PDB file of C-alpha atoms in Angstrom:
ATOM      1  CA  ALA A1373       8.879   7.340 -12.884  1.00 93.00           C
ATOM      2  CA  LEU A1374       6.309  10.264 -12.562  1.00 92.00           C
ATOM      3  CA  GLU A1375       3.687   8.243 -14.114  1.00 94.00           C
ATOM      4  CA  THR A1376       4.199   4.983 -11.966  1.00 95.00           C
ATOM      5  CA  LEU A1377       4.451   6.791  -8.785  1.00 96.00           C
ATOM      6  CA  GLU A1378       0.622   7.427  -8.881  1.00 95.00           C
ATOM      7  CA  LYS A1379      -0.095   3.734  -9.049  1.00 96.00           C
ATOM      8  CA  VAL A1380       2.514   2.689  -6.381  1.00 97.00           C
ATOM      9  CA  ASP A1381       0.790   0.598  -3.235  1.00 97.00           C
ATOM     10  CA  THR A1382       3.752  -0.371  -1.591  1.00 97.00           C
ATOM     11  CA  ILE A1383       6.637   1.465  -0.439  1.00 97.00           C
ATOM     12  CA  VAL A1384      10.178  -0.540   0.567  1.00 97.00           C
ATOM     13  CA  LEU A1385      12.586   1.333   2.658  1.00 96.00           C
ATOM     14  CA  ASP A1386      16.109   0.525   3.648  1.00 93.00           C
ATOM     15  CA  LYS A1387      16.988   1.431   7.120  1.00 91.00           C
ATOM     16  CA  THR A1388      20.552   3.045   7.484  1.00 86.00           C
ATOM     17  CA  GLY A1389      20.842   6.367   5.672  1.00 87.00           C
ATOM     18  CA  THR A1390      17.186   6.309   4.613  1.00 92.00           C
ATOM     19  CA  LEU A1391      15.181   5.983   7.901  1.00 94.00           C
ATOM     20  CA  THR A1392      18.218   6.953   9.879  1.00 92.00           C
ATOM     21  CA  GLU A1393      20.909   9.709   9.588  1.00 89.00           C
ATOM     22  CA  GLY A1394      23.347   7.244   8.246  1.00 82.00           C
ATOM     23  CA  LYS A1395      25.753   8.520  10.837  1.00 86.00           C
ATOM     24  CA  PRO A1396      26.313   6.174  13.495  1.00 90.00           C
ATOM     25  CA  ARG A1397      28.312   6.614  16.690  1.00 92.00           C
ATOM     26  CA  LEU A1398      29.943   3.985  18.989  1.00 94.00           C
ATOM     27  CA  THR A1399      28.345   4.334  22.357  1.00 93.00           C
ATOM     28  CA  THR A1400      28.932   0.837  24.020  1.00 94.00           C
ATOM     29  CA  ILE A1401      31.901  -1.507  24.258  1.00 95.00           C
ATOM     30  CA  GLU A1402      31.679  -4.894  25.907  1.00 95.00           C
ATOM     31  CA  VAL A1403      34.609  -7.369  26.134  1.00 95.00           C
ATOM     32  CA  ALA A1404      34.856 -10.893  27.366  1.00 93.00           C
ATOM     33  CA  GLU A1405      36.848 -11.928  30.561  1.00 91.00           C
ATOM     34  CA  GLY A1406      40.548 -10.989  30.241  1.00 92.00           C
ATOM     35  CA  VAL A1407      40.375  -8.709  26.970  1.00 94.00           C
ATOM     36  CA  ASP A1408      41.553  -5.010  27.149  1.00 95.00           C
ATOM     37  CA  PRO A1409      38.692  -3.105  25.705  1.00 95.00           C
ATOM     38  CA  GLU A1410      41.200  -0.739  24.200  1.00 95.00           C
ATOM     39  CA  GLN A1411      43.141  -3.319  22.470  1.00 95.00           C
ATOM     40  CA  MET A1412      40.075  -4.683  21.043  1.00 96.00           C
ATOM     41  CA  LEU A1413      38.828  -1.385  19.797  1.00 96.00           C
ATOM     42  CA  ARG A1414      42.452  -0.706  18.399  1.00 95.00           C
ATOM     43  CA  MET A1415      42.345  -3.965  16.450  1.00 95.00           C
ATOM     44  CA  ALA A1416      38.735  -3.468  15.442  1.00 95.00           C
ATOM     45  CA  ALA A1417      39.427   0.089  14.110  1.00 96.00           C
ATOM     46  CA  SER A1418      42.431  -1.030  12.313  1.00 95.00           C
ATOM     47  CA  LEU A1419      40.580  -3.630  10.425  1.00 95.00           C
ATOM     48  CA  GLU A1420      37.455  -1.244   9.998  1.00 94.00           C
ATOM     49  CA  ALA A1421      39.736   1.393   8.531  1.00 95.00           C
ATOM     50  CA  GLN A1422      39.839  -0.643   5.212  1.00 92.00           C
ATOM     51  CA  SER A1423      35.985  -0.560   4.788  1.00 89.00           C
ATOM     52  CA  GLU A1424      33.634   2.116   3.504  1.00 80.00           C
ATOM     53  CA  HIS A1425      30.542   1.164   5.632  1.00 82.00           C
ATOM     54  CA  PRO A1426      29.035   3.575   7.889  1.00 83.00           C
ATOM     55  CA  ILE A1427      29.380   1.358  10.891  1.00 88.00           C
ATOM     56  CA  ALA A1428      33.171   1.030  10.288  1.00 92.00           C
ATOM     57  CA  LYS A1429      33.300   4.714  10.253  1.00 92.00           C
ATOM     58  CA  ALA A1430      31.986   5.049  13.567  1.00 94.00           C
ATOM     59  CA  VAL A1431      34.294   2.530  15.071  1.00 95.00           C
ATOM     60  CA  VAL A1432      37.350   4.334  13.506  1.00 95.00           C
ATOM     61  CA  ASP A1433      35.858   7.765  14.652  1.00 95.00           C
ATOM     62  CA  ALA A1434      35.842   6.315  18.343  1.00 95.00           C
ATOM     63  CA  ALA A1435      39.508   4.893  18.072  1.00 95.00           C
ATOM     64  CA  SER A1436      40.387   8.444  16.981  1.00 95.00           C
ATOM     65  CA  GLU A1437      38.887  10.153  19.819  1.00 95.00           C
ATOM     66  CA  ARG A1438      40.500   7.930  22.096  1.00 94.00           C
ATOM     67  CA  LYS A1439      43.867   8.843  20.479  1.00 95.00           C
ATOM     68  CA  LEU A1440      44.358   4.894  19.726  1.00 94.00           C
ATOM     69  CA  GLU A1441      47.196   4.142  17.087  1.00 94.00           C
ATOM     70  CA  LEU A1442      46.196   1.801  14.717  1.00 95.00           C
ATOM     71  CA  VAL A1443      48.050  -1.136  13.637  1.00 94.00           C
ATOM     72  CA  ARG A1444      49.085  -2.727  10.295  1.00 93.00           C
ATOM     73  CA  VAL A1445      46.381  -5.015   8.697  1.00 95.00           C
ATOM     74  CA  THR A1446      47.041  -7.882   6.190  1.00 94.00           C
ATOM     75  CA  ASP A1447      44.845 -10.231   4.263  1.00 95.00           C
ATOM     76  CA  PHE A1448      41.882  -7.780   4.585  1.00 95.00           C
ATOM     77  CA  ALA A1449      38.439  -9.303   3.244  1.00 94.00           C
ATOM     78  CA  SER A1450      35.071  -7.761   3.320  1.00 90.00           C
ATOM     79  CA  VAL A1451      32.101 -10.178   3.575  1.00 88.00           C
ATOM     80  CA  THR A1452      28.950  -8.717   1.895  1.00 79.00           C
ATOM     81  CA  GLY A1453      26.333  -8.087   4.230  1.00 78.00           C
ATOM     82  CA  GLY A1454      28.344  -9.963   6.886  1.00 86.00           C
ATOM     83  CA  GLY A1455      31.245  -8.057   8.325  1.00 92.00           C
ATOM     84  CA  VAL A1456      34.839  -8.032   7.738  1.00 94.00           C
ATOM     85  CA  GLU A1457      38.017 -10.237   8.512  1.00 95.00           C
ATOM     86  CA  GLY A1458      41.828  -9.927   8.341  1.00 95.00           C
ATOM     87  CA  ARG A1459      45.068  -9.908  10.406  1.00 95.00           C
ATOM     88  CA  ALA A1460      45.818  -7.201  12.644  1.00 94.00           C
ATOM     89  CA  ASP A1461      49.145  -6.897  14.063  1.00 90.00           C
ATOM     90  CA  GLY A1462      49.576 -10.500  13.171  1.00 91.00           C
ATOM     91  CA  ARG A1463      46.404 -11.657  14.775  1.00 94.00           C
ATOM     92  CA  ARG A1464      43.336 -12.977  13.118  1.00 95.00           C
ATOM     93  CA  VAL A1465      40.242 -10.739  13.814  1.00 95.00           C
ATOM     94  CA  LEU A1466      36.816 -11.197  12.627  1.00 96.00           C
ATOM     95  CA  ILE A1467      33.984  -8.589  12.813  1.00 96.00           C
ATOM     96  CA  GLY A1468      30.455  -8.687  11.926  1.00 93.00           C
ATOM     97  CA  LYS A1469      27.077 -10.436  12.619  1.00 91.00           C
ATOM     98  CA  PRO A1470      26.391 -13.567  14.750  1.00 91.00           C
ATOM     99  CA  LEU A1471      25.846 -15.512  11.665  1.00 88.00           C
ATOM    100  CA  LEU A1472      29.323 -14.649  10.125  1.00 91.00           C
ATOM    101  CA  HIS A1473      30.781 -15.899  13.660  1.00 93.00           C
ATOM    102  CA  SER A1474      28.713 -18.881  13.392  1.00 91.00           C
ATOM    103  CA  GLU A1475      29.936 -19.789   9.998  1.00 91.00           C
ATOM    104  CA  ARG A1476      33.662 -19.071  11.092  1.00 91.00           C
ATOM    105  CA  LYS A1477      32.902 -21.290  14.333  1.00 92.00           C
ATOM    106  CA  THR A1478      33.953 -18.473  16.905  1.00 91.00           C
ATOM    107  CA  GLY A1479      34.356 -19.655  20.340  1.00 91.00           C
ATOM    108  CA  ALA A1480      32.450 -18.580  23.473  1.00 86.00           C
ATOM    109  CA  MET A1481      29.881 -16.435  21.820  1.00 92.00           C
ATOM    110  CA  ASP A1482      26.891 -17.303  23.766  1.00 92.00           C
ATOM    111  CA  ALA A1483      27.428 -14.998  27.007  1.00 92.00           C
ATOM    112  CA  LEU A1484      28.234 -11.952  24.708  1.00 94.00           C
ATOM    113  CA  LEU A1485      25.100 -12.800  22.547  1.00 93.00           C
ATOM    114  CA  LYS A1486      22.743 -12.593  25.650  1.00 93.00           C
ATOM    115  CA  LYS A1487      24.321  -9.400  27.022  1.00 93.00           C
ATOM    116  CA  ALA A1488      23.724  -7.623  23.555  1.00 93.00           C
ATOM    117  CA  GLU A1489      19.994  -8.512  23.538  1.00 92.00           C
ATOM    118  CA  PRO A1490      18.944  -5.601  25.574  1.00 92.00           C
ATOM    119  CA  LEU A1491      20.885  -3.045  23.347  1.00 92.00           C
ATOM    120  CA  GLN A1492      19.531  -4.559  20.203  1.00 89.00           C
ATOM    121  CA  GLN A1493      15.805  -4.405  21.680  1.00 88.00           C
ATOM    122  CA  GLN A1494      16.397  -0.460  22.349  1.00 88.00           C
ATOM    123  CA  GLY A1495      17.470  -0.262  18.274  1.00 86.00           C
ATOM    124  CA  MET A1496      21.038  -0.178  18.671  1.00 90.00           C
ATOM    125  CA  THR A1497      23.180  -2.139  16.020  1.00 90.00           C
ATOM    126  CA  VAL A1498      25.846  -4.561  17.436  1.00 93.00           C
ATOM    127  CA  VAL A1499      28.736  -5.860  16.071  1.00 94.00           C
ATOM    128  CA  PHE A1500      30.531  -8.805  17.606  1.00 96.00           C
ATOM    129  CA  VAL A1501      34.547  -8.989  17.480  1.00 96.00           C
ATOM    130  CA  ALA A1502      36.646 -12.172  17.470  1.00 96.00           C
ATOM    131  CA  ILE A1503      40.323 -12.517  17.938  1.00 95.00           C
ATOM    132  CA  ASP A1504      42.157 -15.534  16.973  1.00 94.00           C
ATOM    133  CA  GLY A1505      39.150 -17.443  16.820  1.00 94.00           C
ATOM    134  CA  GLN A1506      37.767 -16.561  20.249  1.00 94.00           C
ATOM    135  CA  ALA A1507      34.999 -14.000  21.134  1.00 95.00           C
ATOM    136  CA  ALA A1508      36.476 -10.953  22.580  1.00 95.00           C
ATOM    137  CA  GLY A1509      33.526  -8.644  22.792  1.00 96.00           C
ATOM    138  CA  PHE A1510      30.906  -6.456  21.104  1.00 96.00           C
ATOM    139  CA  ILE A1511      30.448  -2.995  19.913  1.00 96.00           C
ATOM    140  CA  GLY A1512      27.378  -0.991  20.166  1.00 94.00           C
ATOM    141  CA  VAL A1513      26.522   1.477  17.683  1.00 93.00           C
ATOM    142  CA  ALA A1514      23.587   3.904  17.641  1.00 91.00           C
ATOM    143  CA  ASP A1515      22.462   5.399  14.257  1.00 89.00           C
ATOM    144  CA  PRO A1516      19.547   8.071  15.418  1.00 91.00           C
ATOM    145  CA  ILE A1517      16.652   8.217  13.354  1.00 93.00           C
ATOM    146  CA  LYS A1518      15.877  11.368  11.076  1.00 93.00           C
ATOM    147  CA  ALA A1519      13.687  13.820  12.738  1.00 92.00           C
ATOM    148  CA  THR A1520      11.402  13.904  10.051  1.00 94.00           C
ATOM    149  CA  THR A1521      11.186  10.430   9.207  1.00 96.00           C
ATOM    150  CA  ALA A1522       8.043   9.434  11.460  1.00 96.00           C
ATOM    151  CA  GLN A1523       6.238  12.425   9.743  1.00 96.00           C
ATOM    152  CA  ALA A1524       7.026  11.022   6.610  1.00 97.00           C
ATOM    153  CA  ILE A1525       5.860   7.526   7.436  1.00 97.00           C
ATOM    154  CA  GLU A1526       2.710   9.035   8.879  1.00 97.00           C
ATOM    155  CA  ALA A1527       1.938  10.953   5.694  1.00 97.00           C
ATOM    156  CA  LEU A1528       2.645   7.771   3.397  1.00 97.00           C
ATOM    157  CA  HIS A1529      -0.001   5.866   5.675  1.00 97.00           C
ATOM    158  CA  ASP A1530      -2.412   8.974   4.869  1.00 96.00           C
ATOM    159  CA  LEU A1531      -1.794   8.125   1.194  1.00 96.00           C
ATOM    160  CA  LYS A1532      -3.115   4.439   1.837  1.00 96.00           C
ATOM    161  CA  LEU A1533       0.528   3.086   1.193  1.00 97.00           C
ATOM    162  CA  SER A1534       1.800  -0.162   2.799  1.00 96.00           C
ATOM    163  CA  VAL A1535       5.355   0.465   4.250  1.00 97.00           C
ATOM    164  CA  THR A1536       8.011  -2.223   4.754  1.00 97.00           C
ATOM    165  CA  MET A1537      11.465  -1.735   5.972  1.00 96.00           C
ATOM    166  CA  LEU A1538      14.518  -3.870   5.057  1.00 94.00           C
ATOM    167  CA  THR A1539      17.468  -3.934   7.201  1.00 91.00           C
ATOM    168  CA  GLY A1540      20.587  -6.122   7.661  1.00 86.00           C
ATOM    169  CA  ASP A1541      20.432  -5.606  11.405  1.00 86.00           C
ATOM    170  CA  ASN A1542      19.077  -8.432  13.939  1.00 85.00           C
ATOM    171  CA  GLU A1543      15.448  -8.977  14.757  1.00 89.00           C
ATOM    172  CA  GLY A1544      15.503  -6.941  17.938  1.00 87.00           C
ATOM    173  CA  THR A1545      17.081  -3.885  16.503  1.00 88.00           C
ATOM    174  CA  ALA A1546      14.576  -4.070  13.634  1.00 91.00           C
ATOM    175  CA  ARG A1547      11.462  -4.525  15.708  1.00 92.00           C
ATOM    176  CA  SER A1548      12.439  -1.482  17.960  1.00 91.00           C
ATOM    177  CA  VAL A1549      12.931   0.825  14.862  1.00 93.00           C
ATOM    178  CA  ALA A1550       9.810  -0.342  13.294  1.00 94.00           C
ATOM    179  CA  GLY A1551       8.029   0.086  16.365  1.00 94.00           C
ATOM    180  CA  LYS A1552       8.950   3.625  16.979  1.00 93.00           C
ATOM    181  CA  LEU A1553       7.836   4.691  13.625  1.00 95.00           C
ATOM    182  CA  GLY A1554       4.666   2.742  13.054  1.00 95.00           C
ATOM    183  CA  ILE A1555       6.187   0.692   9.940  1.00 97.00           C
ATOM    184  CA  ASP A1556       3.889  -1.940   8.752  1.00 95.00           C
ATOM    185  CA  GLN A1557       6.194  -4.859   8.224  1.00 95.00           C
ATOM    186  CA  PHE A1558       9.942  -5.378   8.466  1.00 96.00           C
ATOM    187  CA  ARG A1559      12.318  -7.894   7.419  1.00 94.00           C
ATOM    188  CA  ALA A1560      15.651  -8.136   9.595  1.00 92.00           C
ATOM    189  CA  GLY A1561      19.066  -9.996   8.508  1.00 87.00           C
ATOM    190  CA  VAL A1562      18.521  -9.097   4.958  1.00 89.00           C
ATOM    191  CA  GLU A1563      21.177  -9.435   2.668  1.00 85.00           C
ATOM    192  CA  PRO A1564      21.864  -7.352  -0.241  1.00 82.00           C
ATOM    193  CA  LYS A1565      20.687 -10.044  -2.713  1.00 86.00           C
ATOM    194  CA  ASP A1566      17.765 -10.742  -0.688  1.00 91.00           C
ATOM    195  CA  LYS A1567      16.375  -7.152  -1.032  1.00 93.00           C
ATOM    196  CA  HIS A1568      16.570  -7.703  -5.029  1.00 93.00           C
ATOM    197  CA  GLU A1569      14.834 -10.783  -4.499  1.00 95.00           C
ATOM    198  CA  TYR A1570      11.996  -9.208  -1.942  1.00 95.00           C
ATOM    199  CA  VAL A1571      11.327  -6.442  -4.410  1.00 96.00           C
ATOM    200  CA  THR A1572      11.057  -8.833  -7.224  1.00 96.00           C
ATOM    201  CA  ALA A1573       8.629 -11.119  -5.338  1.00 96.00           C
ATOM    202  CA  LEU A1574       6.508  -8.217  -4.579  1.00 96.00           C
ATOM    203  CA  ARG A1575       6.003  -7.322  -8.237  1.00 96.00           C
ATOM    204  CA  ASN A1576       5.687 -10.892  -9.094  1.00 96.00           C
ATOM    205  CA  GLN A1577       2.490 -10.826  -6.823  1.00 96.00           C
ATOM    206  CA  GLY A1578       1.106  -7.838  -8.780  1.00 96.00           C
ATOM    207  CA  ARG A1579       2.165  -5.137  -6.495  1.00 96.00           C
ATOM    208  CA  ILE A1580       3.551  -1.809  -7.544  1.00 97.00           C
ATOM    209  CA  VAL A1581       6.565  -1.093  -5.619  1.00 97.00           C
ATOM    210  CA  ALA A1582       8.607   1.826  -4.975  1.00 97.00           C
ATOM    211  CA  MET A1583      11.951   1.544  -3.258  1.00 96.00           C
ATOM    212  CA  ALA A1584      14.244   3.787  -1.060  1.00 95.00           C
ATOM    213  CA  GLY A1585      17.724   3.292  -0.257  1.00 91.00           C
ATOM    214  CA  ASP A1586      20.815   5.109  -0.323  1.00 87.00           C
ATOM    215  CA  GLY A1587      23.916   2.428  -0.536  1.00 79.00           C
ATOM    216  CA  VAL A1588      25.626   0.382  -3.040  1.00 80.00           C
ATOM    217  CA  ASN A1589      23.855  -2.636  -1.714  1.00 81.00           C
ATOM    218  CA  ASP A1590      20.387  -1.233  -2.364  1.00 89.00           C
ATOM    219  CA  ALA A1591      21.273  -0.452  -6.102  1.00 90.00           C
ATOM    220  CA  PRO A1592      20.102  -3.775  -7.520  1.00 91.00           C
ATOM    221  CA  ALA A1593      16.835  -3.612  -5.514  1.00 93.00           C
ATOM    222  CA  LEU A1594      16.366   0.105  -6.651  1.00 94.00           C
ATOM    223  CA  ALA A1595      16.715  -1.127 -10.507  1.00 93.00           C
ATOM    224  CA  ALA A1596      14.333  -4.191  -9.816  1.00 94.00           C
ATOM    225  CA  ALA A1597      11.489  -1.699  -8.084  1.00 96.00           C
ATOM    226  CA  SER A1598       8.626  -0.166 -10.405  1.00 96.00           C
ATOM    227  CA  VAL A1599      10.121   2.996  -9.150  1.00 96.00           C
ATOM    228  CA  GLY A1600      13.685   3.427  -7.414  1.00 95.00           C
ATOM    229  CA  ILE A1601      14.127   6.323  -5.175  1.00 95.00           C
ATOM    230  CA  ALA A1602      17.595   7.281  -3.951  1.00 93.00           C
ATOM    231  CA  MET A1603      18.809   9.433  -1.118  1.00 91.00           C
ATOM    232  CA  GLY A1604      20.696  12.477  -2.490  1.00 88.00           C
ATOM    233  CA  THR A1605      23.139  11.894   0.537  1.00 81.00           C
ATOM    234  CA  GLY A1606      23.838   8.416  -0.694  1.00 78.00           C
ATOM    235  CA  THR A1607      26.094   6.761  -2.956  1.00 78.00           C
ATOM    236  CA  ASP A1608      26.484   7.729  -6.866  1.00 85.00           C
ATOM    237  CA  VAL A1609      25.783   4.118  -7.854  1.00 85.00           C
ATOM    238  CA  ALA A1610      22.251   4.247  -5.854  1.00 86.00           C
ATOM    239  CA  ILE A1611      21.421   7.648  -7.325  1.00 89.00           C
ATOM    240  CA  GLU A1612      22.318   6.104 -10.733  1.00 90.00           C
ATOM    241  CA  SER A1613      20.038   3.136 -10.345  1.00 88.00           C
ATOM    242  CA  ALA A1614      16.999   5.114  -9.232  1.00 91.00           C
ATOM    243  CA  GLY A1615      14.388   7.025 -11.368  1.00 92.00           C
ATOM    244  CA  VAL A1616      13.698   9.619  -8.376  1.00 94.00           C
ATOM    245  CA  THR A1617      16.323  11.296  -6.393  1.00 93.00           C
ATOM    246  CA  LEU A1618      15.480  13.052  -3.070  1.00 93.00           C
ATOM    247  CA  VAL A1619      18.195  15.526  -3.114  1.00 91.00           C
ATOM    248  CA  LYS A1620      18.135  16.412   0.884  1.00 88.00           C
ATOM    249  CA  GLY A1621      17.879  12.803   1.979  1.00 89.00           C
ATOM    250  CA  ASP A1622      14.696  13.622   3.389  1.00 93.00           C
ATOM    251  CA  LEU A1623      11.804  10.901   3.246  1.00 95.00           C
ATOM    252  CA  ARG A1624       9.115  13.921   3.091  1.00 95.00           C
ATOM    253  CA  GLY A1625      10.249  14.333  -0.472  1.00 94.00           C
ATOM    254  CA  LEU A1626       8.878  10.908  -1.312  1.00 95.00           C
ATOM    255  CA  VAL A1627       5.549  11.941  -0.084  1.00 96.00           C
ATOM    256  CA  LYS A1628       5.747  15.092  -2.150  1.00 95.00           C
ATOM    257  CA  ALA A1629       6.617  12.871  -5.280  1.00 95.00           C
ATOM    258  CA  VAL A1630       3.722  10.788  -4.896  1.00 96.00           C
ATOM    259  CA  ASN A1631       1.380  13.591  -4.525  1.00 95.00           C
ATOM    260  CA  LEU A1632       2.998  15.351  -7.494  1.00 94.00           C
ATOM    261  CA  SER A1633       2.749  12.133  -9.602  1.00 95.00           C
ATOM    262  CA  ARG A1634      -1.007  12.079  -8.622  1.00 95.00           C
ATOM    263  CA  SER A1635      -1.639  15.741  -9.437  1.00 95.00           C
ATOM    264  CA  VAL A1636       0.092  15.658 -12.733  1.00 95.00           C
ATOM    265  CA  MET A1637      -1.608  12.388 -13.765  1.00 95.00           C
ATOM    266  CA  ARG A1638      -5.008  13.909 -12.738  1.00 95.00           C
ATOM    267  CA  ASN A1639      -4.334  16.918 -14.969  1.00 95.00           C
ATOM    268  CA  ILE A1640      -3.045  15.135 -17.918  1.00 95.00           C
ATOM    269  CA  ARG A1641      -6.576  13.312 -17.795  1.00 94.00           C
ATOM    270  CA  GLN A1642      -8.242  16.537 -17.820  1.00 93.00           C
ATOM    271  CA  ASN A1643      -6.007  18.115 -20.787  1.00 93.00           C
ATOM    272  CA  LEU A1644      -7.167  14.987 -22.713  1.00 91.00           C
ATOM    273  CA  PHE A1645     -10.699  15.702 -22.012  1.00 90.00           C
ATOM    274  CA  PHE A1646     -10.499  19.246 -22.741  1.00 85.00           C
ATOM    275  CA  ALA A1647      -8.493  18.477 -26.202  1.00 83.00           C
ATOM    276  CA  PHE A1648     -11.222  15.993 -27.275  1.00 84.00           C
ATOM    277  CA  ILE A1649     -14.279  17.512 -26.171  1.00 84.00           C
ATOM    278  CA  TYR A1650     -13.295  20.304 -28.443  1.00 79.00           C
ATOM    279  CA  ASN A1651     -12.493  18.175 -31.454  1.00 79.00           C
ATOM    280  CA  ALA A1652     -15.335  15.736 -31.011  1.00 82.00           C
ATOM    281  CA  LEU A1653     -17.961  18.804 -30.941  1.00 80.00           C
ATOM    282  CA  GLY A1654     -16.020  21.058 -33.422  1.00 79.00           C
ATOM    283  CA  VAL A1655     -14.860  18.901 -36.342  1.00 82.00           C
ATOM    284  CA  PRO A1656     -18.491  17.511 -37.248  1.00 84.00           C
ATOM    285  CA  ILE A1657     -20.043  20.951 -36.920  1.00 82.00           C
ATOM    286  CA  ALA A1658     -17.262  22.226 -39.237  1.00 81.00           C
ATOM    287  CA  ALA A1659     -17.821  19.167 -41.528  1.00 83.00           C
ATOM    288  CA  GLY A1660     -21.476  20.462 -42.084  1.00 85.00           C
ATOM    289  CA  LEU A1661     -23.248  18.197 -39.452  1.00 85.00           C
ATOM    290  CA  LEU A1662     -25.788  21.096 -38.516  1.00 83.00           C
ATOM    291  CA  TYR A1663     -26.390  22.407 -42.067  1.00 85.00           C
ATOM    292  CA  PRO A1664     -28.990  19.819 -43.384  1.00 87.00           C
ATOM    293  CA  VAL A1665     -31.221  20.386 -40.282  1.00 85.00           C
ATOM    294  CA  PHE A1666     -30.632  24.152 -39.140  1.00 85.00           C
ATOM    295  CA  GLY A1667     -28.760  25.587 -42.319  1.00 83.00           C
ATOM    296  CA  LEU A1668     -25.738  26.455 -39.912  1.00 81.00           C
ATOM    297  CA  LEU A1669     -22.212  26.531 -41.007  1.00 82.00           C
ATOM    298  CA  LEU A1670     -18.933  27.112 -38.613  1.00 78.00           C
ATOM    299  CA  SER A1671     -17.400  30.475 -39.526  1.00 81.00           C
ATOM    300  CA  PRO A1672     -13.639  30.106 -40.046  1.00 82.00           C
ATOM    301  CA  ILE A1673     -13.255  32.849 -37.588  1.00 84.00           C
ATOM    302  CA  ILE A1674     -15.373  30.916 -34.697  1.00 82.00           C
ATOM    303  CA  ALA A1675     -13.406  27.881 -35.887  1.00 80.00           C
ATOM    304  CA  SER A1676      -9.946  29.152 -35.364  1.00 81.00           C
ATOM    305  CA  ALA A1677     -11.215  31.024 -32.019  1.00 83.00           C
ATOM    306  CA  ALA A1678     -12.558  27.513 -30.722  1.00 79.00           C
ATOM    307  CA  MET A1679      -9.160  25.783 -31.673  1.00 80.00           C
ATOM    308  CA  SER A1680      -7.147  28.766 -29.736  1.00 84.00           C
ATOM    309  CA  LEU A1681      -9.577  28.386 -26.826  1.00 83.00           C
ATOM    310  CA  SER A1682      -8.723  24.630 -26.608  1.00 81.00           C
ATOM    311  CA  SER A1683      -4.943  25.227 -26.535  1.00 86.00           C
ATOM    312  CA  VAL A1684      -5.597  28.225 -23.858  1.00 89.00           C
ATOM    313  CA  SER A1685      -7.720  25.697 -21.907  1.00 88.00           C
ATOM    314  CA  VAL A1686      -5.148  22.890 -21.750  1.00 91.00           C
ATOM    315  CA  VAL A1687      -2.124  25.044 -21.053  1.00 93.00           C
ATOM    316  CA  GLY A1688      -4.031  27.228 -18.327  1.00 93.00           C
ATOM    317  CA  ASN A1689      -4.969  23.874 -16.727  1.00 93.00           C
ATOM    318  CA  ALA A1690      -1.577  22.272 -16.769  1.00 94.00           C
ATOM    319  CA  LEU A1691      -0.357  25.942 -15.117  1.00 94.00           C
ATOM    320  CA  ARG A1692      -2.383  25.139 -12.087  1.00 92.00           C
ATOM    321  CA  LEU A1693       0.081  22.550 -11.043  1.00 92.00           C
ATOM    322  CA  ARG A1694       2.468  25.310 -10.097  1.00 91.00           C
ATOM    323  CA  ARG A1695      -0.013  25.655  -7.010  1.00 88.00           C
ATOM    324  CA  ALA A1696      -0.421  21.949  -6.341  1.00 82.00           C
ATOM    325  CA  LYS A1697      -0.211  20.955  -2.733  1.00 80.00           C
ATOM    326  CA  VAL A1698       2.348  18.345  -2.562  1.00 76.00           C
TER     327      VAL A1698
END
């Protein structure tokens, strides 16, 4: 990983937990006509309590803050990259992206989709709730961008690296986040398998790709990248799949890793030069190359000193890495 980072030309970043804090908070509840907001939140939270997704936790926390009592859930199922579904208090509940609702043929979605657009353009993540096959409302969740992310993106650009963001969020949310951070490219509505395919496609084009992520869904893409970079604040499976772990989950650590890689590889080449130049000059002289012309032979004392000096030069140069600016 340390060798390859020097050659990386493309950085691919997951959004949630990598660019953002990964601690979403529920900020908005919008319901369809005739739907009780607390009842919708209670049923949504009951279902989301079965999920481990950060957005699910935000919904459950919001219900807890409002002291809403959760109801019994049966037939729970998680749709990878889409949402969750099941029965809450005997009623069929579906929570997730518009695409999932479209696939399940949820009715009366158009009005809610239109109301959600301004929130998505502000960078908010919106999940839609349907009860018994009809749109009941949506929940807006805000996940703040980490305070250090913009600085890290700017530093990556200074290193002449192309930066791409992949997210499962919709186009409006993705565009807002990418615009705020100055990210070169983004892909919205990306499912876990799409991340792996995107990274693989870049590598097939001859790009050297570093992928950074923190979740279970990111693990295949981390493994497919030239160098996988995991957030230390993320899941164990992501960390196991990566070659580099940023212990504090701070993307500035990625900048340090790239700089360190470049310093190390430059130092290695310098050390190879020192090692070879001594031998290239010393061995022929020790073998008597100068004796026929100048009558010079290399004293064993000088030869041993030269060998020691070679090692000292290499070790001394390597120790300069302790002061490398990363």
